[in-house]
Coordinates of N, CA and C in Angstrom, one line a residue:
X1 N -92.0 66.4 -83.1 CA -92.5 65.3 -82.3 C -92.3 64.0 -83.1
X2 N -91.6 63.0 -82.2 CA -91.2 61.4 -83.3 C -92.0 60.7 -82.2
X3 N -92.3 59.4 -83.2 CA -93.0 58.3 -82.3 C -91.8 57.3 -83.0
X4 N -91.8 56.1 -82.0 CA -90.9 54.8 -81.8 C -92.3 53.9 -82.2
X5 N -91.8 53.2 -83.5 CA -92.5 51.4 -83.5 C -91.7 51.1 -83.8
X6 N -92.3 49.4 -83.4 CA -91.7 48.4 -83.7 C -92.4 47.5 -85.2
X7 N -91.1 47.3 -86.2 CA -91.2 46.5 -87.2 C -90.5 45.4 -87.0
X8 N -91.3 44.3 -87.5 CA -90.6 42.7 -87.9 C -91.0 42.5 -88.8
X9 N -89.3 42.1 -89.4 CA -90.0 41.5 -91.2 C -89.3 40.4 -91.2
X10 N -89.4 39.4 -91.8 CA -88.6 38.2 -92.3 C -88.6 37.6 -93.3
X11 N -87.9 36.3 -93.8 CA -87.2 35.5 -95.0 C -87.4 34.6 -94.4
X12 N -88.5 33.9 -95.0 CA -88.2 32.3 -94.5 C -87.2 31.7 -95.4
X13 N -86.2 30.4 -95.1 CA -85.9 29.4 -95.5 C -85.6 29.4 -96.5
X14 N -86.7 29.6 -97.8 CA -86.8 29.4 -99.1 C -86.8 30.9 -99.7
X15 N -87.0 31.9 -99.0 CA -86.5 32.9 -99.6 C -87.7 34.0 -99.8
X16 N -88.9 33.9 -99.3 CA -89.9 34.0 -99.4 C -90.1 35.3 -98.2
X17 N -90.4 36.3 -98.4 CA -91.1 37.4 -97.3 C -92.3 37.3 -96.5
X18 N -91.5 37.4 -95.8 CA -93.1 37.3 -94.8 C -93.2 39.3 -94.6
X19 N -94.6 39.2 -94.5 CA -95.0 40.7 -94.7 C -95.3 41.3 -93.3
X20 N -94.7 42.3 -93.2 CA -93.9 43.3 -91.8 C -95.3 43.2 -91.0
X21 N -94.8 43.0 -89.8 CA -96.1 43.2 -88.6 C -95.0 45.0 -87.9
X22 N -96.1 45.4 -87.8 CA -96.1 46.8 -86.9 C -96.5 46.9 -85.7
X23 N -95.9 47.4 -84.8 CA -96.5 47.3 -83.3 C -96.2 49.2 -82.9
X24 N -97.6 49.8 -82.8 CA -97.6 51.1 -82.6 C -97.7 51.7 -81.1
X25 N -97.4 52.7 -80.6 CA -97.8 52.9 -79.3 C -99.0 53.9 -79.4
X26 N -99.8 52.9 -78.1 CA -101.3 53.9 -78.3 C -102.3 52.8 -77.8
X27 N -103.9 52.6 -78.2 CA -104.4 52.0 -77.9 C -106.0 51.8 -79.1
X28 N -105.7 52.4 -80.2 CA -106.2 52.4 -81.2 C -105.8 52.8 -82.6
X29 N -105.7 52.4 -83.6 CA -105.1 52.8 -84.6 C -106.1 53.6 -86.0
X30 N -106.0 54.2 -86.4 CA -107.0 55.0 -86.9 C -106.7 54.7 -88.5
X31 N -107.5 53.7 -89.1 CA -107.5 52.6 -90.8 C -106.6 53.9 -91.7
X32 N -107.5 55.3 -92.0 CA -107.6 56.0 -92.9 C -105.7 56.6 -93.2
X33 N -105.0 56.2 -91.7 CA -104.1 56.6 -91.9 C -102.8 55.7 -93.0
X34 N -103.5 54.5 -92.9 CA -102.5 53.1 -93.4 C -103.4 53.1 -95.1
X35 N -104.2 53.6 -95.3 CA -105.0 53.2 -96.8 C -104.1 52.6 -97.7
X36 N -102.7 53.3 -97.9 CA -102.0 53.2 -98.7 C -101.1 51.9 -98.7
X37 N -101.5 51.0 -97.9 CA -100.0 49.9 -97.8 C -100.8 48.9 -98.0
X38 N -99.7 47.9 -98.5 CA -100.3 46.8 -99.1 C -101.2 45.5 -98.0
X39 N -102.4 45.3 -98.4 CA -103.3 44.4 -97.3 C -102.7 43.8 -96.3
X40 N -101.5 43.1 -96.3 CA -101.0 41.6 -96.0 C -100.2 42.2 -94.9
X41 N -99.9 43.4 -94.7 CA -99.1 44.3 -93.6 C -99.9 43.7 -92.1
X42 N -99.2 43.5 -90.7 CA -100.3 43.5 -90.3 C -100.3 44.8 -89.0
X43 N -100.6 45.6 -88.6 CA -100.7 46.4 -87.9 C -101.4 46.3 -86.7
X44 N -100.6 46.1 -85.4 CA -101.5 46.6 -84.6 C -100.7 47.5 -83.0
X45 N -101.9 47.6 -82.3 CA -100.9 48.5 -80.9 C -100.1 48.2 -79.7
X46 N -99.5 48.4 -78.8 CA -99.7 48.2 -77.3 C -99.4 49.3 -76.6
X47 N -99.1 49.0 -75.7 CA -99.1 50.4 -74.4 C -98.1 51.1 -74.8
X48 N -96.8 51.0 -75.2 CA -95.4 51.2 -75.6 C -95.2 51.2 -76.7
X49 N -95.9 50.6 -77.6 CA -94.9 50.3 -79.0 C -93.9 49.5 -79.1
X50 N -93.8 48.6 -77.8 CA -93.0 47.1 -78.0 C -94.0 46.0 -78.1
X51 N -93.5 44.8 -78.3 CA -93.5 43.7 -78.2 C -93.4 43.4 -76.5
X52 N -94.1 43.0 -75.9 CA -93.6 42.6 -74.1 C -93.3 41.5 -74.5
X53 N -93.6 40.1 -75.1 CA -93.2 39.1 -75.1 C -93.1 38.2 -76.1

């Protein structure tokens, strides 16, 4: 069984990372499973696991 998310990461300008936003499918995300990644990640859900807009 696979699940589809969506990741965006970027470089701004000067070269600098911006830290990956996650978009999961579902409607709650459960902490215990992410413990491991660094704060600044940001994680969250929607119906699909896209981005609508």
């Amino acid at each position: 069984n696979r699940e589809w998310v969506t990741v965006i990461q970027g470089v701004g300008a000067l070269g600098r990372q911006i830290p990956p936003f996650v978009v999961f499918a579902g409607k709650v995300l459960i902490n215990v499973w992410f413990e491991n990644l660094p704060p600044d990640w940001v994680l969250k859900v929607s119906p699909n696991g896209w981005i609508n807009n």
